[in-house]
PDB file of C-alpha atoms in Angstrom:
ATOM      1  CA  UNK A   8      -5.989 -26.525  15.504  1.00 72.00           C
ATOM      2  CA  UNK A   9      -8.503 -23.937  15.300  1.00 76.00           C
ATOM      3  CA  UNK A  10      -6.443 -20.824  15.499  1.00 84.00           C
ATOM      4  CA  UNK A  11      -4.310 -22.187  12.489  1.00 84.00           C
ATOM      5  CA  UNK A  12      -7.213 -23.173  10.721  1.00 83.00           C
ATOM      6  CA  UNK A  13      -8.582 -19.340  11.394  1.00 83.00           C
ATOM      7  CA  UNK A  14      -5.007 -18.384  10.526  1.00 87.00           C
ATOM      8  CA  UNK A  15      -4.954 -20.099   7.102  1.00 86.00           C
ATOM      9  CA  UNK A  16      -8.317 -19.268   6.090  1.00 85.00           C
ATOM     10  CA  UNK A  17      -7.290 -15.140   6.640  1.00 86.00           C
ATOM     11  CA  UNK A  18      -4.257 -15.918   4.557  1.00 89.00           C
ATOM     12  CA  UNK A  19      -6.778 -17.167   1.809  1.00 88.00           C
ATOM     13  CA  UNK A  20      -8.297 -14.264   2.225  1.00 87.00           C
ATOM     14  CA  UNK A  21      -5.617 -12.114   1.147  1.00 88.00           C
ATOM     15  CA  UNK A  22      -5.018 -13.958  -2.325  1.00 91.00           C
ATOM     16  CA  UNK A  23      -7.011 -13.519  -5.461  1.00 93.00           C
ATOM     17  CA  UNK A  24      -8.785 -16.177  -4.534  1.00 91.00           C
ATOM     18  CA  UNK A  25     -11.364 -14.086  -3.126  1.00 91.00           C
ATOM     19  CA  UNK A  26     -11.617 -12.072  -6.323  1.00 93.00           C
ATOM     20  CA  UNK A  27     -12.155 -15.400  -8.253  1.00 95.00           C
ATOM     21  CA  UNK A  28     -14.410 -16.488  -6.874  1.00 94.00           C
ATOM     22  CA  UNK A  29     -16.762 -13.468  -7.094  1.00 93.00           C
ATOM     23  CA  UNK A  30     -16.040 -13.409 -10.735  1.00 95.00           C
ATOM     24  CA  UNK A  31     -17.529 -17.314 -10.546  1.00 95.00           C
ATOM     25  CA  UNK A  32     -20.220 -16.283  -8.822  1.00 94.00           C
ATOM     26  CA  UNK A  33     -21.408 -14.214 -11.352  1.00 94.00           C
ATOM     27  CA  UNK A  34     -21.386 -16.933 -14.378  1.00 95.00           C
ATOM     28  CA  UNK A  35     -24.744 -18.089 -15.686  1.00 95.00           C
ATOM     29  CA  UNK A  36     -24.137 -20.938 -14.542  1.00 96.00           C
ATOM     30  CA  UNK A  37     -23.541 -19.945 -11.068  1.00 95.00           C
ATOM     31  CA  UNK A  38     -26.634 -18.003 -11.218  1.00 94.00           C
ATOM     32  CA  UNK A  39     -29.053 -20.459 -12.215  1.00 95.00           C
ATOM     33  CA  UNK A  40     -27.998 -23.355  -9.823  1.00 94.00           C
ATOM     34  CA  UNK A  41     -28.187 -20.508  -6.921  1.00 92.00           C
ATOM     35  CA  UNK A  42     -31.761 -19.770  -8.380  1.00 94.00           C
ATOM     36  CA  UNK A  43     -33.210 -23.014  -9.067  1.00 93.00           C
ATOM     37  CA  UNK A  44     -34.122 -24.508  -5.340  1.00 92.00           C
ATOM     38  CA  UNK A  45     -33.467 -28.155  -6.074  1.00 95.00           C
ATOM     39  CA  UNK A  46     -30.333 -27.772  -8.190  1.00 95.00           C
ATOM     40  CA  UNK A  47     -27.589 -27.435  -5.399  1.00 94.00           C
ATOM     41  CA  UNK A  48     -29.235 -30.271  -2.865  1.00 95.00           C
ATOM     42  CA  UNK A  49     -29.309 -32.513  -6.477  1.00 96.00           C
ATOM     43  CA  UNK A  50     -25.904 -32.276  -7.122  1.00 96.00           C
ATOM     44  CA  UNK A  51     -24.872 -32.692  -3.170  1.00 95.00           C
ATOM     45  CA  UNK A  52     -27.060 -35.912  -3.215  1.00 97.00           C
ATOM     46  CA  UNK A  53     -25.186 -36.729  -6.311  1.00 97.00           C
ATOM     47  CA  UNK A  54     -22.057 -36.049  -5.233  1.00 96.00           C
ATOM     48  CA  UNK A  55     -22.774 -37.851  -1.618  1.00 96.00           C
ATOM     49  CA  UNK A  56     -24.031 -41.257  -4.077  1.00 97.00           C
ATOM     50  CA  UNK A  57     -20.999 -40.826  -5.938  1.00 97.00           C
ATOM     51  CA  UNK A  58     -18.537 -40.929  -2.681  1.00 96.00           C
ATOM     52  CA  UNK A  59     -20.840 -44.036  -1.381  1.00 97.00           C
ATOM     53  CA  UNK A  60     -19.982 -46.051  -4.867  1.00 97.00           C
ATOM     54  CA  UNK A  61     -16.307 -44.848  -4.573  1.00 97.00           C
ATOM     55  CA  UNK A  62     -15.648 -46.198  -0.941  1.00 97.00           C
ATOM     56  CA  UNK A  63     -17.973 -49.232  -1.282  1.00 97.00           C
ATOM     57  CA  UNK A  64     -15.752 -50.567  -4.218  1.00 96.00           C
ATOM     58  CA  UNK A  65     -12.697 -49.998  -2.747  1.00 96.00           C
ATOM     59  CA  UNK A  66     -13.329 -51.198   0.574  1.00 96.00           C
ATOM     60  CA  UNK A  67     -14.740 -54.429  -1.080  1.00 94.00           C
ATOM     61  CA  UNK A  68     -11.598 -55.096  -3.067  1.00 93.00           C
ATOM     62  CA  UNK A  69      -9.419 -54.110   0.607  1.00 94.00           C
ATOM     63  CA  UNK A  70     -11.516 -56.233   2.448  1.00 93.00           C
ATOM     64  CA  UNK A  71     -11.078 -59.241  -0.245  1.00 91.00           C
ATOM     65  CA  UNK A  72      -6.695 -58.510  -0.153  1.00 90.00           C
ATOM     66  CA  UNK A  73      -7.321 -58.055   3.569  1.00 91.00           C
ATOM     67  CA  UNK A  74      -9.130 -61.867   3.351  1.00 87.00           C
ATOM     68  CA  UNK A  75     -12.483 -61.302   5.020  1.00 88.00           C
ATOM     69  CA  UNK A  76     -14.741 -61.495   2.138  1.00 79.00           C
ATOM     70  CA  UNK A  77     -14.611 -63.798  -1.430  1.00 73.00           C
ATOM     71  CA  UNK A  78     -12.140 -66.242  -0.036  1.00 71.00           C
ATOM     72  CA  UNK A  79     -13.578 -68.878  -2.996  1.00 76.00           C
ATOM     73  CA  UNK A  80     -12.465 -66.105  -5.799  1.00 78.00           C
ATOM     74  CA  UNK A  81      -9.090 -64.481  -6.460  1.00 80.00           C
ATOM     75  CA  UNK A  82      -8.129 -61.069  -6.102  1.00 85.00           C
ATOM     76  CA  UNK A  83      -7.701 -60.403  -9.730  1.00 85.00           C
ATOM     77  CA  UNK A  84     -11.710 -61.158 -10.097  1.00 87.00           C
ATOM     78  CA  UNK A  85     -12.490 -58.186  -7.353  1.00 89.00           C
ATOM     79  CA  UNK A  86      -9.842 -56.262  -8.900  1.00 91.00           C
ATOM     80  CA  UNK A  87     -11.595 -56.544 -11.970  1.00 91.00           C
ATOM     81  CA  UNK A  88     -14.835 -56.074 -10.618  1.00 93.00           C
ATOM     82  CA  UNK A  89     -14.486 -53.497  -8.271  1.00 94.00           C
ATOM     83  CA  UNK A  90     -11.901 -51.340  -9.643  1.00 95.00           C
ATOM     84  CA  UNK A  91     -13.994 -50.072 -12.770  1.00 96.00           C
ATOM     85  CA  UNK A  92     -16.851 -48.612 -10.656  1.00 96.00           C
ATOM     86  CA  UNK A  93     -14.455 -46.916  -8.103  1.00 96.00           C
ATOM     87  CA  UNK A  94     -12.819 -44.641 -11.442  1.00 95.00           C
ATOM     88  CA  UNK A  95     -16.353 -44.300 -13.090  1.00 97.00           C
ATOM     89  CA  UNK A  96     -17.572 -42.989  -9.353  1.00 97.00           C
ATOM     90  CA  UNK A  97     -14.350 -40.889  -8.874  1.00 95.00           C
ATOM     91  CA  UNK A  98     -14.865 -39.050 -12.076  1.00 96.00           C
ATOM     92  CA  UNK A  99     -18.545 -38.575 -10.979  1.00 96.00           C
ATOM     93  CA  UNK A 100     -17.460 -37.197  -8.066  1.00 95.00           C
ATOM     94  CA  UNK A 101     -15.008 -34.300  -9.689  1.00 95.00           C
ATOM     95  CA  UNK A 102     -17.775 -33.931 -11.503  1.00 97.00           C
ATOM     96  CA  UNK A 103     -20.225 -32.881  -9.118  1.00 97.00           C
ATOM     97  CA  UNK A 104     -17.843 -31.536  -6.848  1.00 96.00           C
ATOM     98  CA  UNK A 105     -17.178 -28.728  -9.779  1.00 96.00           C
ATOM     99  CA  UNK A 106     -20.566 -27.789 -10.108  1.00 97.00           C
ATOM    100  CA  UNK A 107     -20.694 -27.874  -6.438  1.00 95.00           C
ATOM    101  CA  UNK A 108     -17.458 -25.634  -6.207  1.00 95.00           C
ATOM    102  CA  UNK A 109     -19.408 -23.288  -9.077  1.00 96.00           C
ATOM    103  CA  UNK A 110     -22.615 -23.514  -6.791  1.00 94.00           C
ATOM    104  CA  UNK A 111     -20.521 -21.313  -3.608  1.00 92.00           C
ATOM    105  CA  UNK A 112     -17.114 -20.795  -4.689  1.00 93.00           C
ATOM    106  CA  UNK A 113     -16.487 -18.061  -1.959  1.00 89.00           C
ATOM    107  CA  UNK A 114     -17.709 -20.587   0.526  1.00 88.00           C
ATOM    108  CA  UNK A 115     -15.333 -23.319  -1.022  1.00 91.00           C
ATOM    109  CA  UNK A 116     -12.362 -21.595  -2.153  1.00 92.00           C
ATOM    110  CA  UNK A 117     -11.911 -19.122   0.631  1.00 90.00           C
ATOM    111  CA  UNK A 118     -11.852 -22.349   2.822  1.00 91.00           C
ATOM    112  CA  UNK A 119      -9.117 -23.846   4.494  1.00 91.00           C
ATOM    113  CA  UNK A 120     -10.913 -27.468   4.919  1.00 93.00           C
ATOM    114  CA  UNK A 121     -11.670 -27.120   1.586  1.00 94.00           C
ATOM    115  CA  UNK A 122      -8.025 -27.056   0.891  1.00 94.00           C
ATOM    116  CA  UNK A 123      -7.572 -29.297   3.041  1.00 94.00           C
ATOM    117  CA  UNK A 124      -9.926 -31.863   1.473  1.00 95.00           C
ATOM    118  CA  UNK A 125      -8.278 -31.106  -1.806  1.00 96.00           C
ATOM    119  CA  UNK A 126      -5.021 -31.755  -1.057  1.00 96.00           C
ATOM    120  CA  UNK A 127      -6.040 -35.415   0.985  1.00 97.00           C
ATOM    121  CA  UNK A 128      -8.368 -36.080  -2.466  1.00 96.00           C
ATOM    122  CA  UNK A 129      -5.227 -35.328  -4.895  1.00 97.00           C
ATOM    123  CA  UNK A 130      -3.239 -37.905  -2.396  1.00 97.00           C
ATOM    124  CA  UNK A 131      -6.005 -40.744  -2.361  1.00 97.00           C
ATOM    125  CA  UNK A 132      -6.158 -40.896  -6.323  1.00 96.00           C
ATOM    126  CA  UNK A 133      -2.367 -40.892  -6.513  1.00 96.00           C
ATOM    127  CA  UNK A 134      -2.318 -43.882  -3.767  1.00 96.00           C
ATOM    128  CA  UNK A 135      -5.230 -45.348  -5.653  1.00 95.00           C
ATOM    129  CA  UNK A 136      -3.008 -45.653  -9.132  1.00 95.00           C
ATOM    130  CA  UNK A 137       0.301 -46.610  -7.280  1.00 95.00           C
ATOM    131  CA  UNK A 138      -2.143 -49.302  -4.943  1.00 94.00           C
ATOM    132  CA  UNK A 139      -3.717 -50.694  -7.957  1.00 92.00           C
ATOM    133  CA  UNK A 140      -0.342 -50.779 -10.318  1.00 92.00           C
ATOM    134  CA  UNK A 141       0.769 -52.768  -6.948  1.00 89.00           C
ATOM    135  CA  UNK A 142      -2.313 -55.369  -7.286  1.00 88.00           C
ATOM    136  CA  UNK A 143      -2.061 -55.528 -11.052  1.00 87.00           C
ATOM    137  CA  UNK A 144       1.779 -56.778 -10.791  1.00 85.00           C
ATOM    138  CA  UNK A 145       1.083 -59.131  -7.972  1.00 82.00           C
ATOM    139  CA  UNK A 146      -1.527 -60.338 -10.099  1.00 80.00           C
ATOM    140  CA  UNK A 147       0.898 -61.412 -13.198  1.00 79.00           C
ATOM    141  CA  UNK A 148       2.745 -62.719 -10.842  1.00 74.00           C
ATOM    142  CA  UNK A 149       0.515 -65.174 -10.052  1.00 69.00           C
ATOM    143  CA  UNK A 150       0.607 -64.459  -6.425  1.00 56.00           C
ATOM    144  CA  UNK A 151      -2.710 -62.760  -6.406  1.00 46.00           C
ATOM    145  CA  UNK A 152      -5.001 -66.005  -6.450  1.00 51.00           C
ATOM    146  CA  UNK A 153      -5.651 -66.433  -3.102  1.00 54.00           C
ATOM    147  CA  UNK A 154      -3.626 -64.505  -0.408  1.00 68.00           C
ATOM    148  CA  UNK A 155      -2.219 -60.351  -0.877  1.00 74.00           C
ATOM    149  CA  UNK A 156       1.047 -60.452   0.374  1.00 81.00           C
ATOM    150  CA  UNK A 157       1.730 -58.010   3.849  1.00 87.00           C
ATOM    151  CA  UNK A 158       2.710 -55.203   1.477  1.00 87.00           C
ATOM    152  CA  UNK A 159      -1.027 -54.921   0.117  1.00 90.00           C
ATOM    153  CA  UNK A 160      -2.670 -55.511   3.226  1.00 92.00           C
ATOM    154  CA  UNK A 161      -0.777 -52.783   4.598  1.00 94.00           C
ATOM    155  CA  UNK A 162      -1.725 -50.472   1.426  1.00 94.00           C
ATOM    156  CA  UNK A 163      -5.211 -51.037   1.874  1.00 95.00           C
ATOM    157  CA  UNK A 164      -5.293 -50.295   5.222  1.00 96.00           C
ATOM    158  CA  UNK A 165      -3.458 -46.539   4.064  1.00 96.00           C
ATOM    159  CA  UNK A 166      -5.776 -46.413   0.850  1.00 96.00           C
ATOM    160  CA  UNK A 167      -8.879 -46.978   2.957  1.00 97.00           C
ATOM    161  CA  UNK A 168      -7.532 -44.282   5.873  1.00 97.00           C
ATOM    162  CA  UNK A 169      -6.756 -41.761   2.524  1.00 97.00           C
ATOM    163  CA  UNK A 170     -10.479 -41.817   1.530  1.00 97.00           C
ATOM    164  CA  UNK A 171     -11.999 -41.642   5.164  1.00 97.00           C
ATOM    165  CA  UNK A 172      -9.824 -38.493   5.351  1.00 96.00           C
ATOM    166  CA  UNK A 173     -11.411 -37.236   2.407  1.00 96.00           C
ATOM    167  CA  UNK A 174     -14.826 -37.980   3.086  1.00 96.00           C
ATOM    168  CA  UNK A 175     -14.648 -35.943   6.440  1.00 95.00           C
ATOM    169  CA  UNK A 176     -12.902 -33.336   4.827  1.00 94.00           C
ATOM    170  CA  UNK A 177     -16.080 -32.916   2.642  1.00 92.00           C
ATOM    171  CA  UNK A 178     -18.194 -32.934   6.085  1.00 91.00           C
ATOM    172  CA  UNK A 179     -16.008 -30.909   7.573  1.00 91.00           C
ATOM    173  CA  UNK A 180     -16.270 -28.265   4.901  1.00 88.00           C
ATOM    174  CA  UNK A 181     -19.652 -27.257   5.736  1.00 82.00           C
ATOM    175  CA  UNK A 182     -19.254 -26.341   9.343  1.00 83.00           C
ATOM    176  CA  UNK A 183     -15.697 -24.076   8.645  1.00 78.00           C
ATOM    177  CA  UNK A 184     -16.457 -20.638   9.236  1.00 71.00           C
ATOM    178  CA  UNK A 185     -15.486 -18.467   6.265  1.00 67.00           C
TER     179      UNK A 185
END
């Protein structure tokens, strides 16, 4: 794993990636959030807060489909309740993660995890939508009030996987040599 992770991160190397993201670096922006101490640990504690909210309310509305919490209340009220804060927290996060990108883009985008992370993030919002459009028709069905069916226990289980992924992708990013 490590040689093609040192293998892909050469190949990066070689694009204009690298010439990117030293233009980036020199943006004001750039500048003053490298020159202000507190800027890029406020945005990584941000960004961190933001992943927390994201997980939290998805894993409470899997844990409800998988029937281990809210047994009293249907899924449509923790779809209803959870589901907002987990798209308010995901645009938070894309947020912060592009000032955080503008913060060390050579680090980032020269970065194979980072890639890496991209690509599992871009997949977890796409299961997200297609898991949610499947909870929203089981819901008009009518099926929803008490027990998911197999299907969405089974979705859960992928959508929670999807964002674990992600989430050590985003760990993982700071320890890949670049």
């Amino acid at each position: 794993m490590g040689e093609w992770l040192f293998e892909m991160t050469e190949r990066l190397r070689g694009t204009q990636l690298v010439e990117f993201s030293l233009w980036v670096t020199d943006w004001p922006f750039a500048i003053w959030l490298q020159s202000h101490f507190l800027a890029i640990p406020g945005f990584q504690t941000l960004h961190i807060l933001a992943i927390a909210v994201l997980f939290s309310s998805v894993l409470m509305l899997n844990m409800r489909i998988w029937g281990f919490t809210g047994k009293d209340q249907g899924i449509e009220a923790a779809y209803r309740r959870f589901v907002p804060w987990s798209w308010w927290a995901a645009a938070f996060l894309i947020a912060t993660g592009v000032v955080l990108l503008i913060s060390e883009p050579v680090r980032n985008m020269v970065n194979a995890i980072f890639w890496i992370k991209m690509s599992f993030l871009v997949i977890a919002i796409t299961a997200s939508l297609v898991f949610q459009r499947a909870v929203r028709v089981q819901m008009r069905a009518g099926a929803a009030a008490l027990e998911a069916t197999g299907a969405l226990k089974v979705g859960a289980v992928v959508l929670t996987l999807l964002w674990c992924a992600v989430i050590m992708g985003g760990r993982w990013i700071a320890y890949a040599p670049v």
